[in-house]
Amino acid sequence: MQKRIVLVPGDGIGPEIVGSAVRVLEKIAEKFHHEFLFETVLAGGCAIDATGEPLPKETVDACLASDSVLLGAVGGPKWDTLPGAVRPEKALLGLRSALGLYTNLRPAKLYPALKDACPLRQDLISGGFDLMMVRELTGGIYFGERGRREGKYGPEAYDTESYSVMEVERIARAAFDAARKRRHRVTSIDKANVLETSRLWRETVHRVAAEYPDVEVEDMLVDNAAMQLVRNPGRFDVVVTSNMFGDILSDEASQITGSIGMLASASLGATTRGMYEPIHGSAPDIAGKNIANPIATILSAAMMLRYAFDMTAEADDIERAVDAALSDGLRTADIAAKGENTLTCTEMTDAILERL
Ligand code: NAD
C-alpha cells in the first residue's frame, strides 16, 4: 500500500521523537512491502519563528491532502509570553478543527516490565490493565454558551453543556469500532442521575449499541468511574465519555500507568485520516540532548497504522517490539529506576528496530 504521511515535528523534543517514529515506519514499510511518502511541515513555535503564525495555511493544506498526520509536540518557554492568537497551542486546536477531529483515543496500558512505576498498590494491578479512553473532543461544556451575569446572589458565571444526538452517535460508533479491534467491551460514562445531557447520552449509546451485537456495553456514573480506575483498572476495555469527563478521566488513566513518556494518542474524525501524537509535551528541559523517550511517538505511529490504514499486523509488530525492548530491561532515563543503565533516544530506537 502507498500512503502519504504528513509529519509535524513541532518544537522541543518533537523533531527527535518524530525522527525515531519515521525510522520505525520505514522499517515496517520495507518488511511489509508498503510505501510511505513523508512530507514535513511547520506548526507551533517553529512556525511562528519562520512565518509569524503558529499554523501556516500550507501546513493545513498538506494535512488535508494527506492520508494521515503524525505530530510531535508544540510549545516552549520561548513563545510563552506571546499573545493568545499567536501561541503555539493555537496550532493544535487549529489542526483539530481543520481536520474535523471529534474523537480522542488514548490507550492507557500497564507494561508488566514497568509495573514498579505504577503508583497503585501492586495487588490492585496484579492482573495488569490495558484500556482505551474514547473522549468526545469538539462538543459539550467546553464549547457551549458561557458568560457572566447578575444572579440572585450577585455577579455569577455560567457554562452550558449540550450534546446533540448526532454528536453522541458518532462518538459512540468510534468507541464500538475501537472495541471491535480490542476485547469487545464498552463502558459508557455519564452522570445520568443528574444531567439531562447524560440521559440523552445514555439513550443514544444504547441505540447505537444495537448495531454492534458482538460488543458488550455497560453504563457507569462518572464518580464511580473515577473510583474504579484506581481500584480495579483491569475491569475496563474501551471507555467512552463526554469532553469534560474524558479530559479528567483520561489524565487519571494515564497517571496510573506511571509512564507518561510512553503513552500514545489519536484524534479521529469522519474520515480515516486522523492525527496521531504522544500525550506528553515538547519537554523543552531535555530538548536537543538525545535523551527523550521515543516510545510514545513510536506507539502513536503504530496507532496510525491500526486506525488510519487498517494495518493490524504491522501495528502489532511495533507494539511487540516495544514490549520486547522493555522486557529485555532497556530503559530511557525517564523510565529507568535508580542505578539502572539508560539508553539515548537513538539507542532506544535502534533497540526497537532490532526487535521488529
Ligand atoms: P511535558 O510533557 O513537555 O514535560 C513534563 C516532564 O516530562 C518534563 O520533565 C519532561 O522532560 C518530561 N518528558 C515529557 N516527555 C518526555 C519524553 N518523551 N521522554 C522523557 N521525558 C519526557 O510538559 P510541560 O513541561 O508541562 O510542557 C512543556 C511544553 O509542551 C509547554 O510549552 C506546553 O505547552 C507544551 N505541551 C504541548 C503538548 C502538545 O503539543 N500536545 C502537550 C502538553 C504540553
mmCIF file of C-alpha atoms and ligand atoms in Angstrom:
data_model
loop_
_atom_site.group_PDB
_atom_site.id
_atom_site.type_symbol
_atom_site.label_atom_id
_atom_site.label_comp_id
_atom_site.label_asym_id
_atom_site.label_seq_id
_atom_site.Cartn_x
_atom_site.Cartn_y
_atom_site.Cartn_z
ATOM 1 C CA MET A 1 0.000 0.000 0.000
ATOM 2 C CA GLN A 2 1.152 3.544 -0.673
ATOM 3 C CA LYS A 3 0.357 6.186 1.990
ATOM 4 C CA ARG A 4 1.189 9.872 2.275
ATOM 5 C CA ILE A 5 2.065 10.817 5.844
ATOM 6 C CA VAL A 6 2.484 14.429 6.910
ATOM 7 C CA LEU A 7 4.988 14.913 9.748
ATOM 8 C CA VAL A 8 4.518 17.842 12.127
ATOM 9 C CA PRO A 9 7.570 17.552 14.419
ATOM 10 C CA GLY A 10 6.876 20.879 16.169
ATOM 11 C CA ASP A 11 9.132 22.111 18.960
ATOM 12 C CA GLY A 12 11.430 20.891 21.738
ATOM 13 C CA ILE A 13 11.961 17.133 21.554
ATOM 14 C CA GLY A 14 9.394 16.931 18.699
ATOM 15 C CA PRO A 15 11.940 16.561 15.882
ATOM 16 C CA GLU A 16 13.905 13.876 17.797
ATOM 17 C CA ILE A 17 10.920 11.665 18.625
ATOM 18 C CA VAL A 18 9.215 12.080 15.253
ATOM 19 C CA GLY A 19 12.551 11.179 13.638
ATOM 20 C CA SER A 20 12.547 7.942 15.676
ATOM 21 C CA ALA A 21 8.997 7.090 14.613
ATOM 22 C CA VAL A 22 9.902 7.669 10.953
ATOM 23 C CA ARG A 23 12.773 5.183 11.225
ATOM 24 C CA VAL A 24 10.322 2.612 12.623
ATOM 25 C CA LEU A 25 7.755 3.333 9.884
ATOM 26 C CA GLU A 26 10.453 2.972 7.214
ATOM 27 C CA LYS A 27 11.421 -0.442 8.586
ATOM 28 C CA ILE A 28 7.752 -1.512 8.625
ATOM 29 C CA ALA A 29 7.326 -0.322 5.024
ATOM 30 C CA GLU A 30 10.301 -2.437 3.973
ATOM 31 C CA LYS A 31 9.199 -5.503 5.926
ATOM 32 C CA PHE A 32 5.540 -5.445 4.817
ATOM 33 C CA HIS A 33 6.100 -4.049 1.294
ATOM 34 C CA HIS A 34 4.411 -0.699 1.711
ATOM 35 C CA GLU A 35 5.495 2.722 0.537
ATOM 36 C CA PHE A 36 5.197 5.628 2.994
ATOM 37 C CA LEU A 37 5.764 9.074 1.476
ATOM 38 C CA PHE A 38 6.702 11.620 4.137
ATOM 39 C CA GLU A 39 6.268 15.378 3.982
ATOM 40 C CA THR A 40 7.465 17.554 6.886
ATOM 41 C CA VAL A 41 5.624 20.789 7.723
ATOM 42 C CA LEU A 42 5.843 23.544 10.345
ATOM 43 C CA ALA A 43 3.459 24.122 13.255
ATOM 44 C CA GLY A 44 3.803 25.667 16.716
ATOM 45 C CA GLY A 45 6.727 27.791 17.885
ATOM 46 C CA CYS A 46 8.990 26.891 14.952
ATOM 47 C CA ALA A 47 6.233 28.043 12.578
ATOM 48 C CA ILE A 48 5.888 31.330 14.491
ATOM 49 C CA ASP A 49 9.640 31.884 14.127
ATOM 50 C CA ALA A 50 9.615 31.091 10.412
ATOM 51 C CA THR A 51 6.322 32.641 9.278
ATOM 52 C CA GLY A 52 4.889 34.717 12.144
ATOM 53 C CA GLU A 53 1.926 32.360 12.650
ATOM 54 C CA PRO A 54 1.567 29.080 14.576
ATOM 55 C CA LEU A 55 -0.362 27.242 11.862
ATOM 56 C CA PRO A 56 0.542 28.344 8.335
ATOM 57 C CA LYS A 57 -2.034 27.642 5.611
ATOM 58 C CA GLU A 58 0.457 25.355 3.804
ATOM 59 C CA THR A 59 0.527 23.114 6.881
ATOM 60 C CA VAL A 60 -3.252 22.791 6.963
ATOM 61 C CA ASP A 61 -3.392 22.169 3.197
ATOM 62 C CA ALA A 62 -0.696 19.499 3.405
ATOM 63 C CA CYS A 63 -2.519 17.734 6.278
ATOM 64 C CA LEU A 64 -5.836 17.847 4.428
ATOM 65 C CA ALA A 65 -4.182 16.323 1.344
ATOM 66 C CA SER A 66 -2.507 13.538 3.345
ATOM 67 C CA ASP A 67 -3.577 10.037 4.352
ATOM 68 C CA SER A 68 -2.566 10.717 7.946
ATOM 69 C CA VAL A 69 -0.727 13.134 10.232
ATOM 70 C CA LEU A 70 1.955 12.368 12.848
ATOM 71 C CA LEU A 71 2.633 15.166 15.322
ATOM 72 C CA GLY A 72 5.461 15.555 17.870
ATOM 73 C CA ALA A 73 4.599 18.366 20.295
ATOM 74 C CA VAL A 74 4.385 22.139 20.178
ATOM 75 C CA GLY A 75 5.304 24.944 22.557
ATOM 76 C CA GLY A 76 8.080 26.029 24.850
ATOM 77 C CA PRO A 77 9.200 28.891 27.096
ATOM 78 C CA LYS A 78 10.450 30.914 24.108
ATOM 79 C CA TRP A 79 6.842 31.539 22.985
ATOM 80 C CA ASP A 80 5.118 31.637 26.399
ATOM 81 C CA THR A 81 4.802 35.418 26.526
ATOM 82 C CA LEU A 82 3.227 35.868 23.084
ATOM 83 C CA PRO A 83 -0.435 36.940 22.911
ATOM 84 C CA GLY A 84 -3.094 34.166 22.734
ATOM 85 C CA ALA A 85 -3.690 34.342 18.975
ATOM 86 C CA VAL A 86 -0.061 33.569 18.126
ATOM 87 C CA ARG A 87 0.630 30.971 20.834
ATOM 88 C CA PRO A 88 1.956 27.589 19.629
ATOM 89 C CA GLU A 89 -1.081 25.778 21.168
ATOM 90 C CA LYS A 90 -3.248 27.514 18.557
ATOM 91 C CA ALA A 91 -1.706 25.133 16.045
ATOM 92 C CA LEU A 92 -3.160 22.092 17.834
ATOM 93 C CA LEU A 93 -6.671 23.490 18.127
ATOM 94 C CA GLY A 94 -6.455 24.776 14.544
ATOM 95 C CA LEU A 95 -5.410 21.369 13.205
ATOM 96 C CA ARG A 96 -8.135 19.552 15.180
ATOM 97 C CA SER A 97 -10.755 21.910 13.855
ATOM 98 C CA ALA A 98 -9.440 21.992 10.231
ATOM 99 C CA LEU A 99 -9.312 18.178 10.134
ATOM 100 C CA GLY A 100 -12.702 17.815 11.874
ATOM 101 C CA LEU A 101 -11.283 15.623 14.656
ATOM 102 C CA TYR A 102 -14.049 14.939 17.184
ATOM 103 C CA THR A 103 -12.766 11.713 18.747
ATOM 104 C CA ASN A 104 -9.762 11.359 21.010
ATOM 105 C CA LEU A 105 -8.423 7.862 21.605
ATOM 106 C CA ARG A 106 -5.967 7.418 24.454
ATOM 107 C CA PRO A 107 -4.761 3.977 25.403
ATOM 108 C CA ALA A 108 -3.541 3.517 28.971
ATOM 109 C CA LYS A 109 -1.699 0.281 29.442
ATOM 110 C CA LEU A 110 0.399 -1.116 32.228
ATOM 111 C CA TYR A 111 3.622 -2.562 30.877
ATOM 112 C CA PRO A 112 4.499 -5.562 33.067
ATOM 113 C CA ALA A 113 8.172 -4.589 32.799
ATOM 114 C CA LEU A 114 7.340 -1.151 34.269
ATOM 115 C CA LYS A 115 4.827 -2.197 36.898
ATOM 116 C CA ASP A 116 7.003 -0.828 39.706
ATOM 117 C CA ALA A 117 6.472 2.679 38.261
ATOM 118 C CA CYS A 118 2.679 2.335 38.717
ATOM 119 C CA PRO A 119 1.514 4.407 41.681
ATOM 120 C CA LEU A 120 -1.237 1.878 42.562
ATOM 121 C CA ARG A 121 -0.727 -0.893 45.110
ATOM 122 C CA GLN A 122 0.658 -3.990 43.409
ATOM 123 C CA ASP A 123 -2.282 -6.215 44.478
ATOM 124 C CA LEU A 124 -4.685 -3.892 42.620
ATOM 125 C CA ILE A 125 -2.796 -4.289 39.349
ATOM 126 C CA SER A 126 -1.649 -7.894 39.593
ATOM 127 C CA GLY A 127 -3.733 -8.770 36.507
ATOM 128 C CA GLY A 128 -2.408 -5.696 34.626
ATOM 129 C CA PHE A 129 -4.609 -3.271 32.723
ATOM 130 C CA ASP A 130 -4.993 -2.172 29.136
ATOM 131 C CA LEU A 131 -7.796 0.292 28.489
ATOM 132 C CA MET A 132 -8.730 2.756 25.775
ATOM 133 C CA MET A 133 -10.280 6.118 26.639
ATOM 134 C CA VAL A 134 -12.536 7.476 23.905
ATOM 135 C CA ARG A 135 -13.228 11.146 24.593
ATOM 136 C CA GLU A 136 -15.596 13.405 22.648
ATOM 137 C CA LEU A 137 -13.417 16.320 21.582
ATOM 138 C CA THR A 138 -15.468 19.081 19.963
ATOM 139 C CA GLY A 139 -18.729 19.357 21.932
ATOM 140 C CA GLY A 140 -20.125 19.642 25.437
ATOM 141 C CA ILE A 141 -19.450 22.268 28.046
ATOM 142 C CA TYR A 142 -16.092 23.394 26.609
ATOM 143 C CA PHE A 143 -17.898 24.650 23.511
ATOM 144 C CA GLY A 144 -21.297 25.654 24.973
ATOM 145 C CA GLU A 145 -22.693 29.063 25.670
ATOM 146 C CA ARG A 146 -20.966 30.815 28.579
ATOM 147 C CA GLY A 147 -20.973 34.181 30.249
ATOM 148 C CA ARG A 148 -21.261 36.368 33.303
ATOM 149 C CA ARG A 149 -24.462 37.886 34.614
ATOM 150 C CA GLU A 150 -26.141 39.312 37.654
ATOM 151 C CA GLY A 151 -27.757 36.494 39.629
ATOM 152 C CA LYS A 152 -29.771 36.004 42.802
ATOM 153 C CA TYR A 153 -26.643 36.326 44.971
ATOM 154 C CA GLY A 154 -24.874 38.992 42.869
ATOM 155 C CA PRO A 155 -22.424 38.513 40.000
ATOM 156 C CA GLU A 156 -22.246 34.915 38.704
ATOM 157 C CA ALA A 157 -20.819 32.937 35.796
ATOM 158 C CA TYR A 158 -22.273 30.051 33.776
ATOM 159 C CA ASP A 159 -21.149 27.442 31.221
ATOM 160 C CA THR A 160 -23.574 25.279 29.288
ATOM 161 C CA GLU A 161 -23.298 21.580 28.476
ATOM 162 C CA SER A 162 -25.225 20.475 25.410
ATOM 163 C CA TYR A 163 -24.928 17.437 23.180
ATOM 164 C CA SER A 164 -26.838 16.595 20.024
ATOM 165 C CA VAL A 165 -27.904 13.049 19.192
ATOM 166 C CA MET A 166 -25.627 13.240 16.153
ATOM 167 C CA GLU A 167 -22.568 14.079 18.287
ATOM 168 C CA VAL A 168 -23.230 11.222 20.697
ATOM 169 C CA GLU A 169 -23.967 8.742 17.900
ATOM 170 C CA ARG A 170 -20.682 9.409 16.131
ATOM 171 C CA ILE A 171 -18.522 9.175 19.269
ATOM 172 C CA ALA A 172 -20.391 6.007 20.313
ATOM 173 C CA ARG A 173 -19.667 4.459 16.908
ATOM 174 C CA ALA A 174 -15.985 5.375 17.304
ATOM 175 C CA ALA A 175 -15.981 3.564 20.667
ATOM 176 C CA PHE A 176 -17.775 0.457 19.380
ATOM 177 C CA ASP A 177 -15.475 0.325 16.341
ATOM 178 C CA ALA A 178 -12.448 0.576 18.654
ATOM 179 C CA ALA A 179 -13.890 -2.210 20.859
ATOM 180 C CA ARG A 180 -14.128 -4.462 17.800
ATOM 181 C CA LYS A 181 -10.357 -4.121 17.405
ATOM 182 C CA ARG A 182 -9.901 -4.971 21.105
ATOM 183 C CA ARG A 183 -11.792 -7.023 23.712
ATOM 184 C CA HIS A 184 -15.345 -6.169 22.567
ATOM 185 C CA ARG A 185 -16.448 -4.319 25.677
ATOM 186 C CA VAL A 186 -17.531 -0.671 26.070
ATOM 187 C CA THR A 187 -18.158 1.234 29.316
ATOM 188 C CA SER A 188 -20.116 4.431 28.724
ATOM 189 C CA ILE A 189 -19.532 7.056 31.406
ATOM 190 C CA ASP A 190 -22.132 9.702 32.252
ATOM 191 C CA LYS A 191 -23.928 11.426 35.112
ATOM 192 C CA ALA A 192 -27.423 10.326 34.095
ATOM 193 C CA ASN A 193 -28.732 10.517 37.675
ATOM 194 C CA VAL A 194 -28.390 14.319 37.459
ATOM 195 C CA LEU A 195 -27.772 15.642 33.947
ATOM 196 C CA GLU A 196 -30.254 15.704 31.057
ATOM 197 C CA THR A 197 -27.359 15.643 28.548
ATOM 198 C CA SER A 198 -26.230 12.412 30.199
ATOM 199 C CA ARG A 199 -29.696 10.881 29.854
ATOM 200 C CA LEU A 200 -29.661 11.673 26.134
ATOM 201 C CA TRP A 201 -26.085 10.336 26.009
ATOM 202 C CA ARG A 202 -27.133 7.056 27.629
ATOM 203 C CA GLU A 203 -30.220 6.513 25.413
ATOM 204 C CA THR A 204 -28.202 7.242 22.300
ATOM 205 C CA VAL A 205 -25.286 4.972 23.226
ATOM 206 C CA HIS A 206 -27.745 2.114 23.773
ATOM 207 C CA ARG A 207 -29.427 2.715 20.422
ATOM 208 C CA VAL A 208 -26.034 2.618 18.684
ATOM 209 C CA ALA A 209 -25.088 -0.484 20.716
ATOM 210 C CA ALA A 210 -27.883 -2.393 18.970
ATOM 211 C CA GLU A 211 -25.834 -2.108 15.749
ATOM 212 C CA TYR A 212 -22.935 -3.896 17.488
ATOM 213 C CA PRO A 213 -24.398 -7.105 18.964
ATOM 214 C CA ASP A 214 -20.874 -8.537 19.283
ATOM 215 C CA VAL A 215 -19.843 -5.738 21.695
ATOM 216 C CA GLU A 216 -20.921 -5.759 25.336
ATOM 217 C CA VAL A 217 -21.972 -2.364 26.748
ATOM 218 C CA GLU A 218 -22.378 -1.108 30.320
ATOM 219 C CA ASP A 219 -23.129 2.325 31.831
ATOM 220 C CA MET A 220 -21.203 3.799 34.723
ATOM 221 C CA LEU A 221 -21.603 7.064 36.598
ATOM 222 C CA VAL A 222 -18.565 9.301 36.338
ATOM 223 C CA ASP A 223 -17.924 9.413 40.094
ATOM 224 C CA ASN A 224 -17.864 5.635 40.230
ATOM 225 C CA ALA A 225 -15.616 5.529 37.141
ATOM 226 C CA ALA A 226 -13.063 7.814 38.815
ATOM 227 C CA MET A 227 -13.022 5.360 41.727
ATOM 228 C CA GLN A 228 -12.932 2.169 39.668
ATOM 229 C CA LEU A 229 -9.946 3.474 37.712
ATOM 230 C CA VAL A 230 -7.830 3.396 40.851
ATOM 231 C CA ARG A 231 -9.440 0.328 42.451
ATOM 232 C CA ASN A 232 -9.720 -2.041 39.533
ATOM 233 C CA PRO A 233 -8.446 -0.570 36.254
ATOM 234 C CA GLY A 234 -8.213 -4.076 34.780
ATOM 235 C CA ARG A 235 -12.044 -4.211 34.502
ATOM 236 C CA PHE A 236 -12.098 -1.686 31.614
ATOM 237 C CA ASP A 237 -11.602 -2.253 27.906
ATOM 238 C CA VAL A 238 -12.994 0.737 25.936
ATOM 239 C CA VAL A 239 -14.328 3.695 27.929
ATOM 240 C CA VAL A 240 -16.410 6.321 26.096
ATOM 241 C CA THR A 241 -17.345 9.666 27.560
ATOM 242 C CA SER A 242 -18.023 13.357 27.017
ATOM 243 C CA ASN A 243 -15.435 16.080 26.507
ATOM 244 C CA MET A 244 -15.118 17.248 30.131
ATOM 245 C CA PHE A 245 -15.427 13.846 31.826
ATOM 246 C CA GLY A 246 -12.928 12.487 29.275
ATOM 247 C CA ASP A 247 -10.492 15.316 29.892
ATOM 248 C CA ILE A 248 -10.342 14.448 33.576
ATOM 249 C CA LEU A 249 -10.560 10.649 33.389
ATOM 250 C CA SER A 250 -8.005 10.311 30.592
ATOM 251 C CA ASP A 251 -5.417 12.149 32.701
ATOM 252 C CA GLU A 252 -6.244 9.909 35.653
ATOM 253 C CA ALA A 253 -5.865 6.844 33.423
ATOM 254 C CA SER A 254 -2.508 7.989 32.072
ATOM 255 C CA GLN A 255 -1.163 8.763 35.543
ATOM 256 C CA ILE A 256 -1.850 5.251 36.792
ATOM 257 C CA THR A 257 0.384 3.767 34.089
ATOM 258 C CA GLY A 258 3.309 5.551 35.742
ATOM 259 C CA SER A 259 4.944 6.147 32.382
ATOM 260 C CA ILE A 260 3.663 9.227 30.594
ATOM 261 C CA GLY A 261 6.647 9.219 28.193
ATOM 262 C CA MET A 262 5.163 6.040 26.709
ATOM 263 C CA LEU A 263 1.551 6.977 26.025
ATOM 264 C CA ALA A 264 0.203 7.487 22.522
ATOM 265 C CA SER A 265 -2.974 9.117 21.310
ATOM 266 C CA ALA A 266 -5.086 9.505 18.212
ATOM 267 C CA SER A 267 -7.582 12.170 17.236
ATOM 268 C CA LEU A 268 -10.047 10.966 14.641
ATOM 269 C CA GLY A 269 -12.845 12.473 12.577
ATOM 270 C CA ALA A 270 -15.274 11.339 9.931
ATOM 271 C CA THR A 271 -12.513 10.190 7.560
ATOM 272 C CA THR A 272 -9.818 7.636 8.318
ATOM 273 C CA ARG A 273 -7.084 10.319 8.218
ATOM 274 C CA GLY A 274 -6.702 11.325 11.861
ATOM 275 C CA MET A 275 -3.849 12.910 13.746
ATOM 276 C CA TYR A 276 -1.537 10.810 15.914
ATOM 277 C CA GLU A 277 0.646 12.179 18.699
ATOM 278 C CA PRO A 278 2.238 11.348 22.054
ATOM 279 C CA ILE A 279 0.297 12.683 25.044
ATOM 280 C CA HIS A 280 3.340 14.401 26.528
ATOM 281 C CA GLY A 281 4.530 17.887 25.599
ATOM 282 C CA SER A 282 7.672 19.241 23.951
ATOM 283 C CA ALA A 283 9.856 18.678 27.057
ATOM 284 C CA PRO A 284 11.991 21.800 26.498
ATOM 285 C CA ASP A 285 14.158 20.860 29.510
ATOM 286 C CA ILE A 286 15.642 17.895 27.632
ATOM 287 C CA ALA A 287 15.314 19.063 24.009
ATOM 288 C CA GLY A 288 18.353 18.571 21.807
ATOM 289 C CA LYS A 289 20.056 16.209 24.294
ATOM 290 C CA ASN A 290 19.048 12.959 22.574
ATOM 291 C CA ILE A 291 17.671 11.550 25.843
ATOM 292 C CA ALA A 292 13.906 11.783 25.164
ATOM 293 C CA ASN A 293 11.872 8.604 25.277
ATOM 294 C CA PRO A 294 10.688 7.980 21.702
ATOM 295 C CA ILE A 295 8.225 5.206 22.665
ATOM 296 C CA ALA A 296 5.042 7.339 22.924
ATOM 297 C CA THR A 297 5.612 8.627 19.402
ATOM 298 C CA ILE A 298 6.538 5.208 18.038
ATOM 299 C CA LEU A 299 3.329 3.798 19.573
ATOM 300 C CA SER A 300 1.389 6.737 18.063
ATOM 301 C CA ALA A 301 2.758 5.658 14.679
ATOM 302 C CA ALA A 302 1.513 2.121 15.463
ATOM 303 C CA MET A 303 -1.942 3.560 16.212
ATOM 304 C CA MET A 304 -1.821 5.333 12.856
ATOM 305 C CA LEU A 305 -1.161 2.042 11.094
ATOM 306 C CA ARG A 306 -4.001 0.362 13.004
ATOM 307 C CA TYR A 307 -6.681 3.063 12.786
ATOM 308 C CA ALA A 308 -5.848 5.090 9.656
ATOM 309 C CA PHE A 309 -4.521 2.329 7.403
ATOM 310 C CA ASP A 310 -6.092 -0.822 8.888
ATOM 311 C CA MET A 311 -2.608 -2.389 9.086
ATOM 312 C CA THR A 312 -3.189 -4.599 12.110
ATOM 313 C CA ALA A 313 -0.230 -6.962 11.709
ATOM 314 C CA GLU A 314 2.122 -4.024 11.212
ATOM 315 C CA ALA A 315 0.809 -2.210 14.319
ATOM 316 C CA ASP A 316 1.018 -5.433 16.360
ATOM 317 C CA ASP A 317 4.612 -5.852 15.216
ATOM 318 C CA ILE A 318 5.627 -2.401 16.515
ATOM 319 C CA GLU A 319 3.848 -2.934 19.834
ATOM 320 C CA ARG A 320 5.521 -6.332 20.227
ATOM 321 C CA ALA A 321 8.959 -4.836 19.512
ATOM 322 C CA VAL A 322 8.403 -2.128 22.152
ATOM 323 C CA ASP A 323 7.268 -4.766 24.679
ATOM 324 C CA ALA A 324 10.323 -6.868 23.873
ATOM 325 C CA ALA A 325 12.747 -3.962 24.344
ATOM 326 C CA LEU A 326 11.191 -3.161 27.727
ATOM 327 C CA SER A 327 11.117 -6.812 28.801
ATOM 328 C CA ASP A 328 14.820 -7.026 27.932
ATOM 329 C CA GLY A 329 15.369 -4.317 30.545
ATOM 330 C CA LEU A 330 16.107 -1.459 28.140
ATOM 331 C CA ARG A 331 15.197 1.953 29.524
ATOM 332 C CA THR A 332 15.444 5.633 28.635
ATOM 333 C CA ALA A 333 16.180 7.944 31.568
ATOM 334 C CA ASP A 334 12.519 8.834 32.283
ATOM 335 C CA ILE A 335 11.510 5.199 32.928
ATOM 336 C CA ALA A 336 14.717 3.911 34.497
ATOM 337 C CA ALA A 337 14.864 3.006 38.161
ATOM 338 C CA LYS A 338 17.693 4.443 40.270
ATOM 339 C CA GLY A 339 21.042 2.997 39.218
ATOM 340 C CA GLU A 340 19.708 1.357 36.017
ATOM 341 C CA ASN A 341 21.608 1.840 32.758
ATOM 342 C CA THR A 342 19.898 4.268 30.392
ATOM 343 C CA LEU A 343 19.739 4.477 26.624
ATOM 344 C CA THR A 344 19.639 7.598 24.477
ATOM 345 C CA CYS A 345 16.680 8.306 22.209
ATOM 346 C CA THR A 346 18.666 6.965 19.236
ATOM 347 C CA GLU A 347 19.758 3.825 21.104
ATOM 348 C CA MET A 348 16.186 3.017 22.235
ATOM 349 C CA THR A 349 15.002 3.468 18.636
ATOM 350 C CA ASP A 350 17.798 1.160 17.416
ATOM 351 C CA ALA A 351 16.784 -1.423 20.037
ATOM 352 C CA ILE A 352 13.149 -1.355 18.875
ATOM 353 C CA LEU A 353 14.217 -1.583 15.209
ATOM 354 C CA GLU A 354 16.335 -4.663 16.022
ATOM 355 C CA ARG A 355 13.239 -6.334 17.529
ATOM 356 C CA LEU A 356 10.907 -5.624 14.589
HETATM 357 P P1 NAD B 1 5.972 17.963 29.086
HETATM 358 O O1 NAD B 1 5.158 16.748 28.854
HETATM 359 O O2 NAD B 1 6.629 18.543 27.891
HETATM 360 O O3 NAD B 1 7.123 17.653 30.152
HETATM 361 C C1 NAD B 1 6.861 17.255 31.500
HETATM 362 C C2 NAD B 1 8.078 16.484 32.040
HETATM 363 O O4 NAD B 1 8.113 15.196 31.425
HETATM 364 C C3 NAD B 1 9.410 17.149 31.714
HETATM 365 O O5 NAD B 1 10.296 16.956 32.779
HETATM 366 C C4 NAD B 1 9.913 16.411 30.511
HETATM 367 O O6 NAD B 1 11.311 16.383 30.369
HETATM 368 C C5 NAD B 1 9.335 15.017 30.722
HETATM 369 N N1 NAD B 1 9.027 14.349 29.452
HETATM 370 C C6 NAD B 1 7.968 14.586 28.629
HETATM 371 N N2 NAD B 1 8.033 13.805 27.548
HETATM 372 C C7 NAD B 1 9.140 13.058 27.686
HETATM 373 C C8 NAD B 1 9.742 12.064 26.893
HETATM 374 N N3 NAD B 1 9.227 11.660 25.724
HETATM 375 N N4 NAD B 1 10.880 11.495 27.336
HETATM 376 C C9 NAD B 1 11.429 11.851 28.513
HETATM 377 N N5 NAD B 1 10.897 12.782 29.317
HETATM 378 C C10 NAD B 1 9.772 13.386 28.902
HETATM 379 O O7 NAD B 1 5.028 19.022 29.788
HETATM 380 P P2 NAD B 1 5.307 20.551 30.193
HETATM 381 O O8 NAD B 1 6.704 20.700 30.689
HETATM 382 O O9 NAD B 1 4.176 20.935 31.024
HETATM 383 O O10 NAD B 1 5.183 21.348 28.828
HETATM 384 C C11 NAD B 1 6.292 21.745 28.017
HETATM 385 C C12 NAD B 1 5.756 22.433 26.765
HETATM 386 O O11 NAD B 1 5.000 21.486 25.998
HETATM 387 C C13 NAD B 1 4.816 23.591 27.063
HETATM 388 O O12 NAD B 1 5.082 24.628 26.142
HETATM 389 C C14 NAD B 1 3.434 23.018 26.828
HETATM 390 O O13 NAD B 1 2.508 23.997 26.426
HETATM 391 C C15 NAD B 1 3.726 22.046 25.708
HETATM 392 N N6 NAD B 1 2.743 20.932 25.612
HETATM 393 C C16 NAD B 1 2.441 20.546 24.347
HETATM 394 C C17 NAD B 1 1.574 19.475 24.167
HETATM 395 C C18 NAD B 1 1.266 19.052 22.755
HETATM 396 O O14 NAD B 1 1.889 19.543 21.828
HETATM 397 N N7 NAD B 1 0.331 18.143 22.544
HETATM 398 C C19 NAD B 1 1.053 18.795 25.258
HETATM 399 C C20 NAD B 1 1.422 19.192 26.547
HETATM 400 C C21 NAD B 1 2.297 20.274 26.712
#
